[in-house]
Structure formats: structure tokens, C-alpha cells
PDB file of N, CA, C and O in Angstrom:
ATOM      1  N   MET A1437       0.981  -1.330   0.097  1.00  0.00           N
ATOM      2  CA  MET A1437       0.026   0.078  -0.005  1.00  0.00           C
ATOM      3  C   MET A1437       0.827   1.130   0.187  1.00  0.00           C
ATOM      4  O   MET A1437       1.686   1.648   0.770  1.00  0.00           O
ATOM      5  N   GLN A1438       0.760   1.953  -1.200  1.00  0.00           N
ATOM      6  CA  GLN A1438       1.750   3.150  -1.098  1.00  0.00           C
ATOM      7  C   GLN A1438       1.056   4.437  -0.802  1.00  0.00           C
ATOM      8  O   GLN A1438       0.859   5.477  -2.066  1.00  0.00           O
ATOM      9  N   GLN A1439       0.201   4.811   0.044  1.00  0.00           N
ATOM     10  CA  GLN A1439      -0.479   5.963   0.604  1.00  0.00           C
ATOM     11  C   GLN A1439       0.490   7.083   0.979  1.00  0.00           C
ATOM     12  O   GLN A1439       1.359   6.351   1.611  1.00  0.00           O
ATOM     13  N   LEU A1440       0.314   8.073   0.355  1.00  0.00           N
ATOM     14  CA  LEU A1440       0.883   9.177   0.882  1.00  0.00           C
ATOM     15  C   LEU A1440       0.103  10.175   1.674  1.00  0.00           C
ATOM     16  O   LEU A1440      -1.227  10.150   1.350  1.00  0.00           O
ATOM     17  N   ILE A1441       0.515  10.546   2.860  1.00  0.00           N
ATOM     18  CA  ILE A1441      -0.392  11.371   3.560  1.00  0.00           C
ATOM     19  C   ILE A1441       0.462  12.639   4.036  1.00  0.00           C
ATOM     20  O   ILE A1441       1.446  12.652   3.785  1.00  0.00           O
ATOM     21  N   GLU A1442      -0.494  13.749   4.247  1.00  0.00           N
ATOM     22  CA  GLU A1442       0.511  14.813   4.588  1.00  0.00           C
ATOM     23  C   GLU A1442      -0.201  15.507   5.690  1.00  0.00           C
ATOM     24  O   GLU A1442      -1.580  15.691   6.099  1.00  0.00           O
ATOM     25  N   GLY A1443       0.614  15.987   6.677  1.00  0.00           N
ATOM     26  CA  GLY A1443       0.368  16.570   8.180  1.00  0.00           C
ATOM     27  C   GLY A1443       0.113  18.015   8.057  1.00  0.00           C
ATOM     28  O   GLY A1443      -0.184  18.564   6.925  1.00  0.00           O
ATOM     29  N   ALA A1444       0.101  18.930   9.035  1.00  0.00           N
ATOM     30  CA  ALA A1444      -0.126  20.073   9.115  1.00  0.00           C
ATOM     31  C   ALA A1444       0.996  21.010   8.544  1.00  0.00           C
ATOM     32  O   ALA A1444       1.094  21.906   7.911  1.00  0.00           O
ATOM     33  N   ASP A1445       2.149  20.530   8.628  1.00  0.00           N
ATOM     34  CA  ASP A1445       3.257  20.520   7.975  1.00  0.00           C
ATOM     35  C   ASP A1445       3.545  20.118   6.452  1.00  0.00           C
ATOM     36  O   ASP A1445       2.759  18.918   6.464  1.00  0.00           O
ATOM     37  N   PRO A1446       4.309  20.556   5.666  1.00  0.00           N
ATOM     38  CA  PRO A1446       4.078  19.839   4.503  1.00  0.00           C
ATOM     39  C   PRO A1446       5.061  18.315   4.338  1.00  0.00           C
ATOM     40  O   PRO A1446       5.507  18.412   3.359  1.00  0.00           O
ATOM     41  N   MET A1447       4.968  17.828   5.455  1.00  0.00           N
ATOM     42  CA  MET A1447       5.810  16.467   5.609  1.00  0.00           C
ATOM     43  C   MET A1447       4.881  15.516   5.049  1.00  0.00           C
ATOM     44  O   MET A1447       3.691  15.335   5.209  1.00  0.00           O
ATOM     45  N   LYS A1448       5.442  14.551   4.130  1.00  0.00           N
ATOM     46  CA  LYS A1448       4.897  13.346   3.739  1.00  0.00           C
ATOM     47  C   LYS A1448       5.389  12.135   4.101  1.00  0.00           C
ATOM     48  O   LYS A1448       6.275  12.027   4.593  1.00  0.00           O
ATOM     49  N   VAL A1449       4.227  11.259   4.456  1.00  0.00           N
ATOM     50  CA  VAL A1449       4.601  10.016   5.249  1.00  0.00           C
ATOM     51  C   VAL A1449       4.084   8.817   4.307  1.00  0.00           C
ATOM     52  O   VAL A1449       2.965   9.026   3.788  1.00  0.00           O
ATOM     53  N   ASN A1450       5.205   8.018   4.102  1.00  0.00           N
ATOM     54  CA  ASN A1450       4.429   6.758   3.025  1.00  0.00           C
ATOM     55  C   ASN A1450       4.416   5.603   4.130  1.00  0.00           C
ATOM     56  O   ASN A1450       5.021   5.295   5.101  1.00  0.00           O
ATOM     57  N   VAL A1451       3.499   4.925   3.833  1.00  0.00           N
ATOM     58  CA  VAL A1451       2.898   3.607   4.774  1.00  0.00           C
ATOM     59  C   VAL A1451       3.822   2.948   4.610  1.00  0.00           C
ATOM     60  O   VAL A1451       4.095   2.062   5.735  1.00  0.00           O
ATOM     61  N   VAL A1452       4.390   2.404   3.371  1.00  0.00           N
ATOM     62  CA  VAL A1452       5.716   1.354   3.390  1.00  0.00           C
ATOM     63  C   VAL A1452       6.844   1.886   4.227  1.00  0.00           C
ATOM     64  O   VAL A1452       7.284   0.869   4.763  1.00  0.00           O
ATOM     65  N   GLU A1453       7.132   2.965   4.461  1.00  0.00           N
ATOM     66  CA  GLU A1453       8.032   3.482   5.138  1.00  0.00           C
ATOM     67  C   GLU A1453       7.793   3.158   6.794  1.00  0.00           C
ATOM     68  O   GLU A1453       8.613   2.603   7.368  1.00  0.00           O
ATOM     69  N   ILE A1454       6.593   3.229   6.996  1.00  0.00           N
ATOM     70  CA  ILE A1454       6.112   2.883   8.481  1.00  0.00           C
ATOM     71  C   ILE A1454       6.295   1.302   8.641  1.00  0.00           C
ATOM     72  O   ILE A1454       6.736   1.113   9.506  1.00  0.00           O
ATOM     73  N   GLU A1455       6.005   0.721   7.671  1.00  0.00           N
ATOM     74  CA  GLU A1455       5.905  -0.759   7.641  1.00  0.00           C
ATOM     75  C   GLU A1455       7.433  -1.143   7.932  1.00  0.00           C
ATOM     76  O   GLU A1455       7.573  -2.049   8.727  1.00  0.00           O
ATOM     77  N   GLU A1456       8.238  -0.674   7.087  1.00  0.00           N
ATOM     78  CA  GLU A1456       9.679  -1.060   7.133  1.00  0.00           C
ATOM     79  C   GLU A1456      10.293  -0.531   8.623  1.00  0.00           C
ATOM     80  O   GLU A1456      10.858  -1.262   9.121  1.00  0.00           O
ATOM     81  N   TYR A1457       9.913   0.682   9.198  1.00  0.00           N
ATOM     82  CA  TYR A1457      10.318   0.997  10.329  1.00  0.00           C
ATOM     83  C   TYR A1457      10.018   0.094  11.535  1.00  0.00           C
ATOM     84  O   TYR A1457      10.749  -0.356  12.319  1.00  0.00           O
ATOM     85  N   PHE A1458       8.630  -0.039  11.605  1.00  0.00           N
ATOM     86  CA  PHE A1458       7.967  -1.048  12.786  1.00  0.00           C
ATOM     87  C   PHE A1458       9.029  -2.478  12.450  1.00  0.00           C
ATOM     88  O   PHE A1458       8.995  -3.255  13.265  1.00  0.00           O
ATOM     89  N   HIS A1459       8.760  -3.087  10.996  1.00  0.00           N
ATOM     90  CA  HIS A1459       9.538  -4.383  10.982  1.00  0.00           C
ATOM     91  C   HIS A1459      11.015  -4.528  11.482  1.00  0.00           C
ATOM     92  O   HIS A1459      11.428  -5.283  12.306  1.00  0.00           O
ATOM     93  N   GLN A1460      11.818  -3.190  11.213  1.00  0.00           N
ATOM     94  CA  GLN A1460      13.057  -3.101  11.806  1.00  0.00           C
ATOM     95  C   GLN A1460      13.000  -3.023  13.392  1.00  0.00           C
ATOM     96  O   GLN A1460      14.217  -3.701  13.910  1.00  0.00           O
ATOM     97  N   GLN A1461      12.023  -2.431  13.896  1.00  0.00           N
ATOM     98  CA  GLN A1461      12.210  -1.933  15.190  1.00  0.00           C
ATOM     99  C   GLN A1461      11.915  -3.176  16.123  1.00  0.00           C
ATOM    100  O   GLN A1461      12.433  -3.797  17.195  1.00  0.00           O
ATOM    101  N   LEU A1462      10.911  -3.951  15.545  1.00  0.00           N
ATOM    102  CA  LEU A1462      10.557  -5.460  16.104  1.00  0.00           C
ATOM    103  C   LEU A1462      11.466  -6.149  16.140  1.00  0.00           C
ATOM    104  O   LEU A1462      11.817  -7.145  17.198  1.00  0.00           O
ATOM    105  N   ILE A1463      12.444  -6.443  15.085  1.00  0.00           N
ATOM    106  CA  ILE A1463      13.450  -7.349  14.901  1.00  0.00           C
ATOM    107  C   ILE A1463      14.487  -7.285  16.036  1.00  0.00           C
ATOM    108  O   ILE A1463      14.708  -7.779  16.807  1.00  0.00           O
ATOM    109  N   LYS A1464      14.588  -5.576  15.978  1.00  0.00           N
ATOM    110  CA  LYS A1464      15.759  -5.146  17.060  1.00  0.00           C
ATOM    111  C   LYS A1464      15.115  -5.656  18.723  1.00  0.00           C
ATOM    112  O   LYS A1464      16.279  -5.751  19.381  1.00  0.00           O
ATOM    113  N   ARG A1465      13.906  -6.003  18.730  1.00  0.00           N
ATOM    114  CA  ARG A1465      13.591  -6.272  19.969  1.00  0.00           C
ATOM    115  C   ARG A1465      13.334  -7.827  20.393  1.00  0.00           C
ATOM    116  O   ARG A1465      12.846  -8.217  21.170  1.00  0.00           O
ATOM    117  N   GLY A1466      13.929  -8.490  19.232  1.00  0.00           N
ATOM    118  CA  GLY A1466      14.191  -9.664  19.213  1.00  0.00           C
ATOM    119  C   GLY A1466      12.702 -10.584  18.612  1.00  0.00           C
ATOM    120  O   GLY A1466      12.361 -11.604  19.110  1.00  0.00           O
ATOM    121  N   LEU A1467      11.837  -9.943  18.079  1.00  0.00           N
ATOM    122  CA  LEU A1467      10.396 -10.691  17.568  1.00  0.00           C
ATOM    123  C   LEU A1467      10.810 -10.594  16.033  1.00  0.00           C
ATOM    124  O   LEU A1467      11.510 -10.133  15.715  1.00  0.00           O
ATOM    125  N   ILE A1468       9.972 -11.594  15.716  1.00  0.00           N
ATOM    126  CA  ILE A1468       9.994 -11.982  14.368  1.00  0.00           C
ATOM    127  C   ILE A1468       8.584 -11.644  13.903  1.00  0.00           C
ATOM    128  O   ILE A1468       7.753 -12.845  13.692  1.00  0.00           O
ATOM    129  N   PRO A1469       8.296 -10.739  13.274  1.00  0.00           N
ATOM    130  CA  PRO A1469       7.043 -10.434  12.762  1.00  0.00           C
ATOM    131  C   PRO A1469       7.067 -10.892  11.431  1.00  0.00           C
ATOM    132  O   PRO A1469       7.689 -11.053  10.582  1.00  0.00           O
ATOM    133  N   THR A1470       5.709 -11.210  10.935  1.00  0.00           N
ATOM    134  CA  THR A1470       5.322 -11.753   9.475  1.00  0.00           C
ATOM    135  C   THR A1470       5.205 -10.394   8.837  1.00  0.00           C
ATOM    136  O   THR A1470       4.989  -9.270   9.559  1.00  0.00           O
ATOM    137  N   GLY A1471       5.254 -10.746   7.316  1.00  0.00           N
ATOM    138  CA  GLY A1471       4.820  -9.184   6.790  1.00  0.00           C
ATOM    139  C   GLY A1471       3.357  -8.969   7.032  1.00  0.00           C
ATOM    140  O   GLY A1471       3.114  -7.717   6.915  1.00  0.00           O
ATOM    141  N   LYS A1472       2.339  -9.605   7.127  1.00  0.00           N
ATOM    142  CA  LYS A1472       1.282  -9.358   7.576  1.00  0.00           C
ATOM    143  C   LYS A1472       1.026  -8.625   8.998  1.00  0.00           C
ATOM    144  O   LYS A1472       0.337  -7.544   8.852  1.00  0.00           O
ATOM    145  N   ASP A1473       1.988  -9.014   9.641  1.00  0.00           N
ATOM    146  CA  ASP A1473       1.978  -8.513  11.148  1.00  0.00           C
ATOM    147  C   ASP A1473       2.310  -7.006  10.990  1.00  0.00           C
ATOM    148  O   ASP A1473       1.562  -6.135  11.376  1.00  0.00           O
ATOM    149  N   VAL A1474       3.409  -6.709  10.494  1.00  0.00           N
ATOM    150  CA  VAL A1474       3.886  -5.227  10.305  1.00  0.00           C
ATOM    151  C   VAL A1474       2.675  -4.628   9.209  1.00  0.00           C
ATOM    152  O   VAL A1474       2.745  -3.431   9.979  1.00  0.00           O
ATOM    153  N   GLU A1475       2.208  -5.123   8.433  1.00  0.00           N
ATOM    154  CA  GLU A1475       1.412  -4.427   7.516  1.00  0.00           C
ATOM    155  C   GLU A1475       0.205  -3.765   8.606  1.00  0.00           C
ATOM    156  O   GLU A1475      -0.430  -2.806   8.374  1.00  0.00           O
ATOM    157  N   GLU A1476      -0.321  -4.951   9.379  1.00  0.00           N
ATOM    158  CA  GLU A1476      -1.542  -4.675  10.515  1.00  0.00           C
ATOM    159  C   GLU A1476      -0.835  -3.478  11.201  1.00  0.00           C
ATOM    160  O   GLU A1476      -1.713  -2.458  11.546  1.00  0.00           O
ATOM    161  N   ILE A1477       0.392  -3.523  12.204  1.00  0.00           N
ATOM    162  CA  ILE A1477       0.611  -2.568  12.694  1.00  0.00           C
ATOM    163  C   ILE A1477       0.609  -1.251  12.155  1.00  0.00           C
ATOM    164  O   ILE A1477       0.424   0.030  12.689  1.00  0.00           O
ATOM    165  N   ALA A1478       1.190  -1.265  10.909  1.00  0.00           N
ATOM    166  CA  ALA A1478       1.268   0.057  10.332  1.00  0.00           C
ATOM    167  C   ALA A1478      -0.147   0.544  10.042  1.00  0.00           C
ATOM    168  O   ALA A1478      -0.039   1.751  10.162  1.00  0.00           O
ATOM    169  N   ASP A1479      -0.788  -0.243   9.543  1.00  0.00           N
ATOM    170  CA  ASP A1479      -2.298   0.289   9.199  1.00  0.00           C
ATOM    171  C   ASP A1479      -2.684   0.773  10.621  1.00  0.00           C
ATOM    172  O   ASP A1479      -3.662   2.040  10.535  1.00  0.00           O
ATOM    173  N   ILE A1480      -2.740   0.363  11.798  1.00  0.00           N
ATOM    174  CA  ILE A1480      -3.089   0.851  12.957  1.00  0.00           C
ATOM    175  C   ILE A1480      -2.616   1.938  13.454  1.00  0.00           C
ATOM    176  O   ILE A1480      -3.295   2.966  13.740  1.00  0.00           O
ATOM    177  N   ALA A1481      -1.155   2.148  12.989  1.00  0.00           N
ATOM    178  CA  ALA A1481      -0.705   3.527  13.293  1.00  0.00           C
ATOM    179  C   ALA A1481      -1.269   4.508  12.608  1.00  0.00           C
ATOM    180  O   ALA A1481      -1.251   5.689  13.025  1.00  0.00           O
ATOM    181  N   PHE A1482      -1.429   4.286  11.569  1.00  0.00           N
ATOM    182  CA  PHE A1482      -2.037   5.324  10.381  1.00  0.00           C
ATOM    183  C   PHE A1482      -3.121   5.754  10.814  1.00  0.00           C
ATOM    184  O   PHE A1482      -3.310   6.914  10.647  1.00  0.00           O
ATOM    185  N   ASN A1483      -4.183   4.697  11.283  1.00  0.00           N
ATOM    186  CA  ASN A1483      -5.394   5.069  11.548  1.00  0.00           C
ATOM    187  C   ASN A1483      -5.365   5.746  12.796  1.00  0.00           C
ATOM    188  O   ASN A1483      -6.050   6.907  13.039  1.00  0.00           O
ATOM    189  N   PHE A1484      -4.642   5.408  13.710  1.00  0.00           N
ATOM    190  CA  PHE A1484      -4.438   6.406  15.146  1.00  0.00           C
ATOM    191  C   PHE A1484      -3.857   7.818  14.513  1.00  0.00           C
ATOM    192  O   PHE A1484      -4.560   8.748  15.141  1.00  0.00           O
ATOM    193  N   LEU A1485      -3.276   7.849  13.696  1.00  0.00           N
ATOM    194  CA  LEU A1485      -2.582   9.444  13.487  1.00  0.00           C
ATOM    195  C   LEU A1485      -3.816  10.025  12.510  1.00  0.00           C
ATOM    196  O   LEU A1485      -4.047  11.082  12.855  1.00  0.00           O
ATOM    197  N   LEU A1486      -4.561   9.331  11.875  1.00  0.00           N
ATOM    198  CA  LEU A1486      -5.821  10.297  11.259  1.00  0.00           C
ATOM    199  C   LEU A1486      -6.869  10.607  12.218  1.00  0.00           C
ATOM    200  O   LEU A1486      -7.490  11.568  12.229  1.00  0.00           O
ATOM    201  N   GLU A1487      -6.915   9.326  13.348  1.00  0.00           N
ATOM    202  CA  GLU A1487      -8.074   9.969  14.304  1.00  0.00           C
ATOM    203  C   GLU A1487      -7.858  11.060  15.141  1.00  0.00           C
ATOM    204  O   GLU A1487      -8.695  11.769  15.685  1.00  0.00           O
ATOM    205  N   LYS A1488      -6.428  11.280  15.306  1.00  0.00           N
ATOM    206  CA  LYS A1488      -5.738  12.183  16.384  1.00  0.00           C
ATOM    207  C   LYS A1488      -5.728  13.378  15.396  1.00  0.00           C
ATOM    208  O   LYS A1488      -5.261  14.660  16.109  1.00  0.00           O
ATOM    209  N   GLU A1489      -6.108  13.287  14.067  1.00  0.00           N
ATOM    210  CA  GLU A1489      -5.751  14.555  13.264  1.00  0.00           C
ATOM    211  C   GLU A1489      -4.713  14.971  13.322  1.00  0.00           C
ATOM    212  O   GLU A1489      -4.285  16.275  13.227  1.00  0.00           O
ATOM    213  N   ILE A1490      -3.412  14.299  13.311  1.00  0.00           N
ATOM    214  CA  ILE A1490      -1.944  14.746  13.225  1.00  0.00           C
ATOM    215  C   ILE A1490      -1.947  14.713  11.656  1.00  0.00           C
ATOM    216  O   ILE A1490      -0.946  15.401  11.468  1.00  0.00           O
ATOM    217  N   ILE A1491      -2.211  13.685  11.175  1.00  0.00           N
ATOM    218  CA  ILE A1491      -2.121  13.723   9.618  1.00  0.00           C
ATOM    219  C   ILE A1491      -3.776  13.629   8.985  1.00  0.00           C
ATOM    220  O   ILE A1491      -4.755  13.661   9.551  1.00  0.00           O
ATOM    221  N   GLU A1492      -3.509  13.747   7.510  1.00  0.00           N
ATOM    222  CA  GLU A1492      -4.540  14.145   6.771  1.00  0.00           C
ATOM    223  C   GLU A1492      -4.358  13.115   5.590  1.00  0.00           C
ATOM    224  O   GLU A1492      -3.235  13.566   4.959  1.00  0.00           O
ATOM    225  N   GLU A1493      -5.061  12.362   5.186  1.00  0.00           N
ATOM    226  CA  GLU A1493      -4.859  11.425   3.958  1.00  0.00           C
ATOM    227  C   GLU A1493      -5.346  12.426   2.789  1.00  0.00           C
ATOM    228  O   GLU A1493      -6.053  13.005   2.613  1.00  0.00           O
ATOM    229  N   ILE A1494      -4.388  12.089   1.722  1.00  0.00           N
ATOM    230  CA  ILE A1494      -4.493  12.948   0.394  1.00  0.00           C
ATOM    231  C   ILE A1494      -4.514  11.858  -0.570  1.00  0.00           C
ATOM    232  O   ILE A1494      -4.238  10.879  -0.481  1.00  0.00           O
TER     233      ILE A1494
END
């Protein structure tokens, strides 16, 4: 999923970047997530940011 989002500032966030970041961080913590696990976590984080109105989907 290659959604781009834009927050109050002109910063863009790529959902794939979120997935990669969570995947790396989980591995550093000794966890071995599946691709689906990381996709779901990134989706949850994305939705959280939308609900808190930190970002806006474009």
C-alpha cells in the first residue's frame, strides 16, 4: 500500500516506510513479525494518526 499522507506541515509520510520502520524495530527487540503482522501494525498506526488529526490522507 503506497499511500501518501500530509500533516499540518508539508511533511509526507509513506505507509511502506512505516511498515519498514516497525519491521526493523520489532526485529531489534527480538521479535520476528510476519509481513502481515507489520502491515496490520502500520495500518493501526496510520489510522491512529488520522483519528488524532495529526495527519490527513491525501
